[in-house]
Coordinates of C-alpha atoms and ligand atoms in Angstrom, one line a residue:
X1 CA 36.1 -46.8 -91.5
X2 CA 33.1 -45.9 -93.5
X3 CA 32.8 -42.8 -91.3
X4 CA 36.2 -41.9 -92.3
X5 CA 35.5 -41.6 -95.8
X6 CA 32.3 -39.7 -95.1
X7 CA 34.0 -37.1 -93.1
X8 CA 36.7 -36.9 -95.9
X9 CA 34.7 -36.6 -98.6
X10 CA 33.0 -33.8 -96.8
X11 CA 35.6 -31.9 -95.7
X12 CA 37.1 -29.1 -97.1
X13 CA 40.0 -29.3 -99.8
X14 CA 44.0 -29.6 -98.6
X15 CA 44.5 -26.5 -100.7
X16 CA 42.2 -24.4 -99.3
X17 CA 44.3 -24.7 -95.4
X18 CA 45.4 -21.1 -95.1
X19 CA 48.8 -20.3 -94.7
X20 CA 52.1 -17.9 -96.2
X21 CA 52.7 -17.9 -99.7
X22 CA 56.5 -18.7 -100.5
X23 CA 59.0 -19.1 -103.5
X24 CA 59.1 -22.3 -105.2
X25 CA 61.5 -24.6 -103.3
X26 CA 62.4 -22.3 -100.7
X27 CA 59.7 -21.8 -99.1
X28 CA 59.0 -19.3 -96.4
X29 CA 62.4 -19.5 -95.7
X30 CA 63.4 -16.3 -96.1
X31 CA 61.0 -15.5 -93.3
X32 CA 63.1 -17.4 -91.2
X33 CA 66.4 -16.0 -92.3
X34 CA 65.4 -12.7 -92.5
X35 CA 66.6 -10.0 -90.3
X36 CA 69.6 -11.2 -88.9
X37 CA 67.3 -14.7 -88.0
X38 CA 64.6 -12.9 -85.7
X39 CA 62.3 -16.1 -86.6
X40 CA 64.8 -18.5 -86.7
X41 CA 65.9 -18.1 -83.2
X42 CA 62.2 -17.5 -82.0
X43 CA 60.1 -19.8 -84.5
X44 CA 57.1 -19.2 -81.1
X45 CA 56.7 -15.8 -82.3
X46 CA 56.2 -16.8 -85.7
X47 CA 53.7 -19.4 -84.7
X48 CA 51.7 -17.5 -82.5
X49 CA 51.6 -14.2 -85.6
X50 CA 50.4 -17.2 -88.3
X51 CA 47.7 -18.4 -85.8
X52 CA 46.1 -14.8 -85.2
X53 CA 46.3 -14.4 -88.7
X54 CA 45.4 -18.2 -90.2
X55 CA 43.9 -19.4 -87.4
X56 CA 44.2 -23.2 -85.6
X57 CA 45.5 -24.5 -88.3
X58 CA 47.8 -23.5 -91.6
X59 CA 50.4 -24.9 -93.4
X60 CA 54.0 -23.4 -94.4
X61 CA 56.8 -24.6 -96.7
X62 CA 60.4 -24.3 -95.8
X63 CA 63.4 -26.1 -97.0
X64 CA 60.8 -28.0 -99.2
X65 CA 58.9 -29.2 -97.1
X66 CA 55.1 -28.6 -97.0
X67 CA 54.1 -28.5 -92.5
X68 CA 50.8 -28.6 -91.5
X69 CA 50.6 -26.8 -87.7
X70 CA 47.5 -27.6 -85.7
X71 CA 46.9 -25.9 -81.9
X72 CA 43.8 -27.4 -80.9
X73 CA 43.3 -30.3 -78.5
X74 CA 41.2 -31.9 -81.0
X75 CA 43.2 -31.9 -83.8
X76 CA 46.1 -33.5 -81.6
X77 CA 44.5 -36.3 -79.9
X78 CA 42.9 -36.7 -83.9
X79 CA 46.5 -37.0 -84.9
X80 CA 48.1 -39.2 -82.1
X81 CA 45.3 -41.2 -82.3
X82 CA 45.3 -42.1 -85.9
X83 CA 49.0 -42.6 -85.7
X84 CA 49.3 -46.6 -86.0
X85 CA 52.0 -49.2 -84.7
X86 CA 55.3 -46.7 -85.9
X87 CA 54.9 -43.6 -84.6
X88 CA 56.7 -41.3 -87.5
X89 CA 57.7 -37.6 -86.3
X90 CA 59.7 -37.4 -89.9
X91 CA 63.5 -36.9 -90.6
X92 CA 65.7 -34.7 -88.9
X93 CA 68.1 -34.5 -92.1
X94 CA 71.2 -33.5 -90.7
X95 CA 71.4 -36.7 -87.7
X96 CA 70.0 -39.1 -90.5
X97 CA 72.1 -37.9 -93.1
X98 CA 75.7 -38.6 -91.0
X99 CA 74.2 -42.1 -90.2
X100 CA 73.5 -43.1 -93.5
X101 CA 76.6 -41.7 -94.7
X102 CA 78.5 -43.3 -92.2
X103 CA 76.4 -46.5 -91.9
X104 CA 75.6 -46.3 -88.0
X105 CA 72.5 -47.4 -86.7
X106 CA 69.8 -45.3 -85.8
X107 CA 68.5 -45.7 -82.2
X108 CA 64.8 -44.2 -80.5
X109 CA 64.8 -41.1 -81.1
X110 CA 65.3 -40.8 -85.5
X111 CA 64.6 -44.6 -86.0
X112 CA 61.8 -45.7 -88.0
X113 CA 59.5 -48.6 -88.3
X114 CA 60.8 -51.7 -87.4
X115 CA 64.5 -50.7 -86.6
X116 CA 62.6 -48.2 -83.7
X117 CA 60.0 -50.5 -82.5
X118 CA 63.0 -53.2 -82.1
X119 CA 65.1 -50.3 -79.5
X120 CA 62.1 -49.2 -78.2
X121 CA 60.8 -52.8 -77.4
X122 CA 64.0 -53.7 -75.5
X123 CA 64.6 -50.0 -73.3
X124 CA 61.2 -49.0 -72.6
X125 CA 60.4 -51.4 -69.5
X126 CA 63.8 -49.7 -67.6
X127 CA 63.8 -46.5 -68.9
X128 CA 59.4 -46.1 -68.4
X129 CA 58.3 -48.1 -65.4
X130 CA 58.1 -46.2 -62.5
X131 CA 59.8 -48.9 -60.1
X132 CA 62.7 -49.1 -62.1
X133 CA 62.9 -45.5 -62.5
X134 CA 62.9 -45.1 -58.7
X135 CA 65.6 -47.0 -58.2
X136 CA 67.9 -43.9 -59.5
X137 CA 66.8 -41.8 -56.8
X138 CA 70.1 -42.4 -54.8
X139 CA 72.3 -42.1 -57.6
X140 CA 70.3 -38.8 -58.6
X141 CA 70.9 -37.2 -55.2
X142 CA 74.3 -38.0 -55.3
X143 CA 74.6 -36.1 -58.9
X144 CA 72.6 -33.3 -57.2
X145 CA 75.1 -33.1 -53.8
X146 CA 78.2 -32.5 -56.4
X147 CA 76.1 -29.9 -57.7
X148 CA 75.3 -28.3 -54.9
X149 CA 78.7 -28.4 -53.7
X150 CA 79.4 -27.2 -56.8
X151 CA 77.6 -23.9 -56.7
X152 CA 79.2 -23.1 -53.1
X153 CA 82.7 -23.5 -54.4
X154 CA 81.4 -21.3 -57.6
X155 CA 79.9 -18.9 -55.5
X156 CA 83.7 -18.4 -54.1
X157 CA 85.3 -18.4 -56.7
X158 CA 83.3 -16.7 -59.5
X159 CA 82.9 -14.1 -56.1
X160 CA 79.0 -12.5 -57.4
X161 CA 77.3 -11.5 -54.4
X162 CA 76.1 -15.4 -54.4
X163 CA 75.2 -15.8 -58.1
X164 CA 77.0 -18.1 -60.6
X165 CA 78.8 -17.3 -63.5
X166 CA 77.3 -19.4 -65.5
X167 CA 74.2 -21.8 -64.3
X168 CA 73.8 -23.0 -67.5
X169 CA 77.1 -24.5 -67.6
X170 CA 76.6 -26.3 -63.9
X171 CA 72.8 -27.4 -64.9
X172 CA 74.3 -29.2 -68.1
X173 CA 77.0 -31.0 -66.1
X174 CA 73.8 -32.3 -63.9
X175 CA 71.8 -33.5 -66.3
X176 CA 74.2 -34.9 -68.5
X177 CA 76.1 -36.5 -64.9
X178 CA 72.2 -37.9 -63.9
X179 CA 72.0 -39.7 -67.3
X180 CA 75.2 -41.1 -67.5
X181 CA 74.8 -42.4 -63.9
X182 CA 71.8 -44.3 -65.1
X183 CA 73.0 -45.8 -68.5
X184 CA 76.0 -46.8 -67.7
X185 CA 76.0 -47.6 -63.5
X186 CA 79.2 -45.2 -62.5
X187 CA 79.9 -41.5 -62.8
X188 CA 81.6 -39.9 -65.8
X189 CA 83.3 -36.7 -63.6
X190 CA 81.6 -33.7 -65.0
X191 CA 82.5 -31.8 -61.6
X192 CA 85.7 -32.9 -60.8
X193 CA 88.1 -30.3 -60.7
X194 CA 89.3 -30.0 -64.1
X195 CA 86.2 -32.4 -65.1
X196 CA 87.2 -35.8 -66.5
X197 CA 88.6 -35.7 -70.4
X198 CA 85.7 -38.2 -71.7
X199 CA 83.3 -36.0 -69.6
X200 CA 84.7 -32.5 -71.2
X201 CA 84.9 -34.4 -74.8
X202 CA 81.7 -35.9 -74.8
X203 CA 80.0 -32.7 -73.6
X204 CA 81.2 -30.3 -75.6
X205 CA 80.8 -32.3 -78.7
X206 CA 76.8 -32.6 -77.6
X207 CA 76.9 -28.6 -76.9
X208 CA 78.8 -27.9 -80.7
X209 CA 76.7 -30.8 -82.9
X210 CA 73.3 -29.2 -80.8
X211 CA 74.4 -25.6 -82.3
X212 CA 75.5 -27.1 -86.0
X213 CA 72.2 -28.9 -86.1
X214 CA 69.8 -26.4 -84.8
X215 CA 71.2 -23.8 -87.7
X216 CA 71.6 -26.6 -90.5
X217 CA 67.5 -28.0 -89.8
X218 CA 66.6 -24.9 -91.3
X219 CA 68.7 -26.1 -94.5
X220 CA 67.8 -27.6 -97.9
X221 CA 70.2 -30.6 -97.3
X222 CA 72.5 -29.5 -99.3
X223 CA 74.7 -32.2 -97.5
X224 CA 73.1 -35.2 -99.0
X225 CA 75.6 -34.3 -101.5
X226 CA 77.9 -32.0 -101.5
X227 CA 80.7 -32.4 -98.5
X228 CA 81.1 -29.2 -97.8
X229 CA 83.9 -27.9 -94.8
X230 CA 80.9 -27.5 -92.4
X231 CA 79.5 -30.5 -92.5
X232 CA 82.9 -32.6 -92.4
X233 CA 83.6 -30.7 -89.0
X234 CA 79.6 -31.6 -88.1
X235 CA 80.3 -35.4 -89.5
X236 CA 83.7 -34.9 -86.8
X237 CA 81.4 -33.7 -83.8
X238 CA 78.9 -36.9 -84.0
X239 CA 82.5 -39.3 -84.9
X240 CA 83.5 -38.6 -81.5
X241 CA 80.4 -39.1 -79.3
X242 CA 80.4 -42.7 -81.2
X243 CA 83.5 -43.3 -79.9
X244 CA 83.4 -42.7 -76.7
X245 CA 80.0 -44.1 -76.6
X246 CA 81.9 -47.3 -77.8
X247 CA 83.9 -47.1 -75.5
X248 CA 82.1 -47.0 -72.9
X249 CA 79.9 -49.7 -73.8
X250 CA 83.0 -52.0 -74.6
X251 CA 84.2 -50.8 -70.8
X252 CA 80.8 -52.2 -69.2
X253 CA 81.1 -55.5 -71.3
X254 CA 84.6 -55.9 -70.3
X255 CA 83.5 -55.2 -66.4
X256 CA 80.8 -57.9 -66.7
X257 CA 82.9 -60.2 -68.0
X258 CA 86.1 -60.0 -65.5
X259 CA 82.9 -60.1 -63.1
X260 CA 82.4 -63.3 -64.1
X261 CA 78.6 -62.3 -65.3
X262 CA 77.2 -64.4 -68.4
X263 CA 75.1 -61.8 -70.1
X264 CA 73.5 -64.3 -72.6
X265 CA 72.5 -65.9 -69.1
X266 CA 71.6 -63.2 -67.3
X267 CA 68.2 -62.8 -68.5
X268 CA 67.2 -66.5 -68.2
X269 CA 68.3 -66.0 -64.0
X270 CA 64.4 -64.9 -63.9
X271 CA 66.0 -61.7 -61.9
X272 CA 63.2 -58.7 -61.6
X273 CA 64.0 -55.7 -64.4
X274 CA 64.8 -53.2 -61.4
X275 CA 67.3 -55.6 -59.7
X276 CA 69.4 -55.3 -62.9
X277 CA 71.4 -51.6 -64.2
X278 CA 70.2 -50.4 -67.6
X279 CA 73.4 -51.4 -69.9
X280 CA 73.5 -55.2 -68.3
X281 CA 69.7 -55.3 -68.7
X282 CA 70.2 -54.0 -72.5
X283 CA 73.5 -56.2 -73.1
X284 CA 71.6 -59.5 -71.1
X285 CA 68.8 -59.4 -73.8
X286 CA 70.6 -59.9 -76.8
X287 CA 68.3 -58.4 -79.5
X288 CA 70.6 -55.3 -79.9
X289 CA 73.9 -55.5 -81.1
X290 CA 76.7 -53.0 -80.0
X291 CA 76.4 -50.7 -83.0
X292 CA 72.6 -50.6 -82.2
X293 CA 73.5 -50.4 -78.4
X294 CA 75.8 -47.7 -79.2
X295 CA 73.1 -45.6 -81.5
X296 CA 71.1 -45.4 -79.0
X297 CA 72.6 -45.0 -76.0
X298 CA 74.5 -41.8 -77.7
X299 CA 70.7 -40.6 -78.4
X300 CA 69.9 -41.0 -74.6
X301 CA 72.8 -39.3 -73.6
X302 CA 72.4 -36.3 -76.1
X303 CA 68.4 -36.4 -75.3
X304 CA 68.2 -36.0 -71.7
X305 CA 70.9 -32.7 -71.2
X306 CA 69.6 -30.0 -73.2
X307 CA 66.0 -30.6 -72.1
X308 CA 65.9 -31.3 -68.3
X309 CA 68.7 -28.8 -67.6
X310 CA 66.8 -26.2 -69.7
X311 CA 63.5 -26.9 -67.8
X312 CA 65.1 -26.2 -64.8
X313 CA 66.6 -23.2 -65.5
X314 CA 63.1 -21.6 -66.2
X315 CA 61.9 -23.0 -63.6
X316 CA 64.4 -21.4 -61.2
X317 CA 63.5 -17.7 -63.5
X318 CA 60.3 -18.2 -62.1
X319 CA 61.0 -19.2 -58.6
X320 CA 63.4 -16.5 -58.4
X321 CA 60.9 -13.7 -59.9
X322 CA 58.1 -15.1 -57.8
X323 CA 58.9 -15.1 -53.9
X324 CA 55.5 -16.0 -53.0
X325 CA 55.4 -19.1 -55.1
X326 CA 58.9 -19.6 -54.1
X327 CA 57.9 -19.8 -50.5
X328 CA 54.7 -22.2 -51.1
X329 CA 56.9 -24.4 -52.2
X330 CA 59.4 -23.8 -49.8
X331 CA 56.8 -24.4 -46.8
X332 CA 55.7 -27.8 -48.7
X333 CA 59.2 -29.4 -49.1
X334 CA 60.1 -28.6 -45.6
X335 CA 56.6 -29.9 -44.4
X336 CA 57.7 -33.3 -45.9
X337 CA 61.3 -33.4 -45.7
X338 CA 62.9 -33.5 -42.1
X339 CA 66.1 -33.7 -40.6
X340 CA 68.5 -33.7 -43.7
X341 CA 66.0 -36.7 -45.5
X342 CA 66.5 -36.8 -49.3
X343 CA 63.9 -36.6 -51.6
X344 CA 62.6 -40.0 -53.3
X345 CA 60.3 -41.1 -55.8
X346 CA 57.7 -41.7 -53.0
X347 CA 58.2 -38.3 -51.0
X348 CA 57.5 -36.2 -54.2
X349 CA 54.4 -38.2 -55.1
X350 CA 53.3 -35.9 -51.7
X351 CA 54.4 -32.6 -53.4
X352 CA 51.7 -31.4 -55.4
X353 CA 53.3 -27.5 -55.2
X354 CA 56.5 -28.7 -56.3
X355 CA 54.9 -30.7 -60.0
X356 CA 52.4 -28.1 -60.4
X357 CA 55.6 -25.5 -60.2
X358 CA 57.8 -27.7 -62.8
X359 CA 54.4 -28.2 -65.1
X360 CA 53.6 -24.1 -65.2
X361 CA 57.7 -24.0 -66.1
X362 CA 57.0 -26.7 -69.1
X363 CA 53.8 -25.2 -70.1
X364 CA 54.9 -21.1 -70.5
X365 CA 58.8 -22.4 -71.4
X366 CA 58.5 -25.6 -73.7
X367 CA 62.0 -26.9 -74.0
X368 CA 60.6 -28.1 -77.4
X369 CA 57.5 -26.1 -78.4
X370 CA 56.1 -29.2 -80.8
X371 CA 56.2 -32.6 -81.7
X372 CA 55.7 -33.6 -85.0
X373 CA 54.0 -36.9 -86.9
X374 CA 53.3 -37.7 -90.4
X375 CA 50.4 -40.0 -90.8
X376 CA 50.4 -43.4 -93.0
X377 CA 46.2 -42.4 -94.4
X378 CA 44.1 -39.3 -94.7
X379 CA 42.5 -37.6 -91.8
X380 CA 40.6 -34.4 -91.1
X381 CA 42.0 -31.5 -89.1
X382 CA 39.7 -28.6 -88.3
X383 CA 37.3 -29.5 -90.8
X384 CA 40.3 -29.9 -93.3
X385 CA 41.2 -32.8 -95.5
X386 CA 45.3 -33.3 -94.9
X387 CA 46.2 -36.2 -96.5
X388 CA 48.8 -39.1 -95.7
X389 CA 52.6 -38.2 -95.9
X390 CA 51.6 -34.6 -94.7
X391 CA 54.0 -33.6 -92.1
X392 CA 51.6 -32.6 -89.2
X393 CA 53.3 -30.2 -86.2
X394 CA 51.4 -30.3 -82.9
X395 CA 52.5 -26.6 -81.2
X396 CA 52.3 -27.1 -77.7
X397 CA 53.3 -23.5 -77.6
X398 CA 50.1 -22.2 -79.1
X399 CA 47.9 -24.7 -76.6
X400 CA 49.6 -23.5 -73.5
X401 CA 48.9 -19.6 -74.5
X402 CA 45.3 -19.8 -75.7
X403 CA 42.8 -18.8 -73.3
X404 CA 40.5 -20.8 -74.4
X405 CA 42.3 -23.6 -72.8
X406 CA 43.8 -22.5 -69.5
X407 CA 42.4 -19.2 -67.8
X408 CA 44.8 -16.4 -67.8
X409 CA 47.6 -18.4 -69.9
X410 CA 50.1 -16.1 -69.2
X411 CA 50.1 -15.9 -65.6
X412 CA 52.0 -18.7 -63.6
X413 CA 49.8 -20.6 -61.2
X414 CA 51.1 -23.9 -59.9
X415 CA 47.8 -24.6 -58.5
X416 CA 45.8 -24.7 -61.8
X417 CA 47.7 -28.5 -61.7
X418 CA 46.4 -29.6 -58.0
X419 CA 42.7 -31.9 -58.5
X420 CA 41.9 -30.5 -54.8
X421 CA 42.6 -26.6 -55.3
X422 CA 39.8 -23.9 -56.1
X423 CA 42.2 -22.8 -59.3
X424 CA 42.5 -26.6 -60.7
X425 CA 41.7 -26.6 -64.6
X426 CA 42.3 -30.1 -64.7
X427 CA 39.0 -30.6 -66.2
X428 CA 40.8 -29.7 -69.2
X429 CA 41.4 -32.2 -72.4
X430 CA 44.8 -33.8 -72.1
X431 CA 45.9 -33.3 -75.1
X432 CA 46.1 -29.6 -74.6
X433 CA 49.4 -30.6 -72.5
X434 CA 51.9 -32.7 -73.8
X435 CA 55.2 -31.7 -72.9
X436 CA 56.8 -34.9 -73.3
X437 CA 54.5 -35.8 -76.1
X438 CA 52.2 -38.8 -76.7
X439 CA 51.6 -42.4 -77.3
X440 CA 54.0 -44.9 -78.3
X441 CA 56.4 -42.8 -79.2
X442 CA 56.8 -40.5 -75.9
X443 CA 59.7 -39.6 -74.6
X444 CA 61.0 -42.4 -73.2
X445 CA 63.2 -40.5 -70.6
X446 CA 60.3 -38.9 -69.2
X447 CA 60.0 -40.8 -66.1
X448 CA 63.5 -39.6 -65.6
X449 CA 62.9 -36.5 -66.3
X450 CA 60.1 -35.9 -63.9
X451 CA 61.9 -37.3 -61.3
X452 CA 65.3 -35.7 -61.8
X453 CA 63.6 -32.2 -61.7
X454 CA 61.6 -33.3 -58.6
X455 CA 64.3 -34.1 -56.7
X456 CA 67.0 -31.6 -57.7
X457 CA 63.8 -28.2 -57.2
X458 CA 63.4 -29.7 -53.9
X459 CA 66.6 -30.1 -52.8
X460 CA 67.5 -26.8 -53.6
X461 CA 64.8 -25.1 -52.8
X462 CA 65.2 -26.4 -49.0
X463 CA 69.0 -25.2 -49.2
X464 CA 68.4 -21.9 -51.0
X465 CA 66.7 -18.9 -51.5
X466 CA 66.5 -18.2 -55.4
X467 CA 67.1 -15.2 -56.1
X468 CA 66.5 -13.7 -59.7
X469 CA 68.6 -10.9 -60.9
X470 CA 68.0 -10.5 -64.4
X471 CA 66.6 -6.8 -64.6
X472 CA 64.8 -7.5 -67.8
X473 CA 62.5 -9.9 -68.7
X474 CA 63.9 -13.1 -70.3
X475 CA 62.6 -14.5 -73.8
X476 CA 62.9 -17.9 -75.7
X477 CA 65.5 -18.4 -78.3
X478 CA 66.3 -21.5 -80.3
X479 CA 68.9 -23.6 -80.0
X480 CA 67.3 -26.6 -80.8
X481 CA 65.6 -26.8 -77.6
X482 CA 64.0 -23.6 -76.5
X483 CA 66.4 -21.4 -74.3
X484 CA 66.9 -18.1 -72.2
X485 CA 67.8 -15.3 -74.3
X486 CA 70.0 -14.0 -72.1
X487 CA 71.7 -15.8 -69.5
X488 CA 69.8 -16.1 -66.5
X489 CA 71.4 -14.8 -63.2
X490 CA 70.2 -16.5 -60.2
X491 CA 71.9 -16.2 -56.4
X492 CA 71.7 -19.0 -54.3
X493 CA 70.9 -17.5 -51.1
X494 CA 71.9 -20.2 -48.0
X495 CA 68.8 -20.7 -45.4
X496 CA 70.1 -20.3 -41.6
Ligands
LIG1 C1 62.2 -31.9 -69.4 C2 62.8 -32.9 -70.1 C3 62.3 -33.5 -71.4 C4 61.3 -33.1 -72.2 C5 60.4 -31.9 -72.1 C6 61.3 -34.0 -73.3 C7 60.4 -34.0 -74.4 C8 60.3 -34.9 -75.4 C9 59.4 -34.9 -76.4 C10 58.3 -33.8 -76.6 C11 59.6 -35.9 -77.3 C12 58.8 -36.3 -78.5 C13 57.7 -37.2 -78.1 C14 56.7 -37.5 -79.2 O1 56.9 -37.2 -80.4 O2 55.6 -37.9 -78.9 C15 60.7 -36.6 -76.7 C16 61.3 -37.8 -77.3 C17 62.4 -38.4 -76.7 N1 63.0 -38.1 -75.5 FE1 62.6 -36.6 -74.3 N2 62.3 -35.0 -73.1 C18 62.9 -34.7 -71.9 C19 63.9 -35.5 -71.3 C20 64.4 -36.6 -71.8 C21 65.4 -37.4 -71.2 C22 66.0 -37.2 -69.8 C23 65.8 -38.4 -72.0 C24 66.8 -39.5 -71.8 C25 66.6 -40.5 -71.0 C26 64.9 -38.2 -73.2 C27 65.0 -39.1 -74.3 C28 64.1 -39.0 -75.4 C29 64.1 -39.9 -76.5 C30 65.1 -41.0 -76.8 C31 63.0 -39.5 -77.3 C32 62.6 -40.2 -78.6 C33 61.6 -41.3 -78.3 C34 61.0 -42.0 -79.5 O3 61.0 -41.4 -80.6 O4 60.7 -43.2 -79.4 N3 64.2 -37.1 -73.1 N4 61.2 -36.0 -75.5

């Protein structure tokens, strides 16, 4: 504590942390805005032109908002460490703003304080340990067998030499089909042929309320009080995910019921966490009611799509614009896998190739390239005094290109991740990595995460040759997670 104040006193003064100069209220906005949104849609760019210039750490002001970025591993386990009991990343306005207009609970991901730690408290033992996790593992290979059969009846019909019309599209009905199949026990029918209406609905109202809010973030919130046309039809989009979100809880209560379960008994049956689904497990404890049940499962649900499916995406890019890495892994799944065997939780723990290849895809193609926390007391960043209430950005970005950090940062090489191999840098501070962020408020779906990618890159990779045919590099854009800016073009080439 004493120590504390020592450093502070001798640090350097908040003002003096370098950074743009803006206009009152606005900010550096119109750095964003400008031409035609260069920055807006690739904020990385700007991040990585403010840290040659500033260095490790600066501050900007947009939509009046002071930021403090920091890019050393340092600075970020200083951060995470110092953030306390309720972990606060700070408001996303637009999400907040429809709750407490509408008066809907907020679930993990934009709760605060005690109304967070309460959701957390309850989903983090099914969503987090690893036994309960692999539990999914059949239900996840049957979401990934739809797929695949999926892409051969595409391949037919969209009739490209092998390659989809749009992967994008058939990666979001797999991640949003895998998460669905673990909240709520049963399938929703993003494949079938036409796909289910509450699978369409939902998923297209995720896709639209994704676009509204990644342009409106960017925003004064202007919406706080004026209603304009926009945001009623952005107010509509979030309306019907809690609806069917409602319903779908009220559909699982109902099942129970005409079951004969009694939830409020269920959890006194002294039955182990991974012998019970996630919504009976949620419903059984009784500390969340269903507008709290419904806030968050909605937050799951809209959580776990863009992200995952993204992720994979680049990862295919790079598998299919890398044949030699594509063949290491290729010679490590089939070294484990034989005879038609599935994947599992245990198998992949034996594929070191196949995480370090899913870890170089997260590290050069952050699906969201920082995390953010504002602090509840002063600390000192780079020899900086930021005090409390400062919005502090961690850019993972910035981490995973500096060479100071990982040789040749650029470059893709899955075996910089193996302890055993000559190129392992895994001497390297942890917090330089942190794709799924930190602490006790980490994703909570990354267990899932890892293990839905694991399975689906290996199943895929044993059935197919990935073939890239984008003729021109791909970039990142912004669409609230971090995105091709072009649509990638992958054939699925069958192995004989
Ligand atoms: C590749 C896939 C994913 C990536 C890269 C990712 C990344 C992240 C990151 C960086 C955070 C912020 C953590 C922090 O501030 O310390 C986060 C939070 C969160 N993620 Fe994920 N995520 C992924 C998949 C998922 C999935 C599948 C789910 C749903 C099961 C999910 C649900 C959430 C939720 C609810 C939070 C908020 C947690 C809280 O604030 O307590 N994510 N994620």
């Amino acid at each position: 504590m004493h120590d504390d104040k020592e450093k502070i006193a001798n640090a350097k003064p908040y003002s003096q942390v370098p950074g743009p100069k803006g206009y009152p209220i606005i900010g550096t906005l119109l750095t964003f805005l400008k031409n035609n949104g260069y920055y807006r849609k690739r904020p990385h760019l700007l991040f990585h032109e403010y840290k040659k210039k500033y260095g490790p750490i600066y501050k900007d002001k947009f939509a009046n908002q002071e930021l403090i970025f920091i890019s050393t591993p340092a600075d970020v386990a200083a951060v995470f460490k110092a953030e306390g009991k309720y972990p606060d990343r700070g408001p996303n306005m637009p999400w907040i703003t429809y709750r407490e207009q509408r008066k809907k609970s907020k679930g993990v991901l934009i709760g605060e304080g005690e109304e967070w730690r309460k959701s957390r408290s309850v989903m983090d033992k099914k969503l987090l340990k690893m036994k309960d996790v692999g539990e999914y593992c059949e239900r996840m290979n049957q979401v990934i067998s739809d797929l695949i059969s999926f892409i051969k009846q595409k391949q037919i019909t969209d009739n490209l030499n092998g390659e989809l019309g749009n992967l994008q599209d058939a990666l979001y009905k797999w991640s949003f089909e895998t998460i669905n199949s673990v909240l709520f026990s049963k399938r929703l029918g993003s494949f079938n042929d036409p796909p289910t209406p509450i699978a369409e609905q939902f998923y297209n109202n995720v896709c639209d309320m994704m676009d509204a809010t990644g342009q409106l973030v960017f925003l004064p919130p202007y919406y706080k009080y004026i209603k304009t046309k926009r945001w009623k039809k952005y107010c509509s989009y979030w309306d019907t995910l809690f609806e069917i979100g409602g319903k779908l809880i009220q559909e699982e209560r109902n099942r129970l019921l005409s079951n004969g379960l009694d939830l409020s008994q269920m959890s006194e049956t002294g039955r182990r966490t991974e012998e019970m689904e996630f919504l009976p497990y949620v419903l059984s404890r009784g500390e969340l009611n269903d507008e709290e049940i419904a806030g968050n499962i909605i937050e799951l649900m809209m959580a776990g799509v863009d992200t995952s499916a993204n992720t994979i995406l680049w990862t295919l890019y790079i598998l299919g614009k890398n044949p030699d890495i594509q063949e290491k892994l290729y010679q490590e799944v089939s070294g484990i896998l034989k005879d038609g065997q599935f994947p599992d939780s245990q198998t992949v723990q034996k594929m070191p190739y196949l995480r370090g290849v899913i870890k170089e895809s997260q590290r050069l193609y952050p699906v969201l390239v920082a995390t953010a926390r504002i602090l509840d007391k002063d600390i000192v960043l780079s020899g900086y005094h930021v005090p409390a209430k400062t919005r502090i950005s961690a850019v993972m970005y910035l981490m995973a290109m500096d060479e100071s950090i990982f040789d040749e940062p650029t470059k893709i090489i899955p075996e910089r991740w193996i302890r055993s191999s000559p190129s392992s840098q895994h001497q390297r501070n942890p917090f330089s990595f942190i794709p799924f962020g930190f602490g006790p408020r980490m994703c909570i779906g990354r267990r899932i995460a890892e293990l839905e990618m694991e399975l689906l890159i290996a199943r895929l990779i044993l059935q197919f040759r990935i073939d890239c045919r984008n003729e021109t590099d791909v970039g990142m854009t912004f669409r609230f997670v971090v995105s091709p800016d072009q649509d990638i073009r992958i054939a699925f080439q069958q192995r004989v």
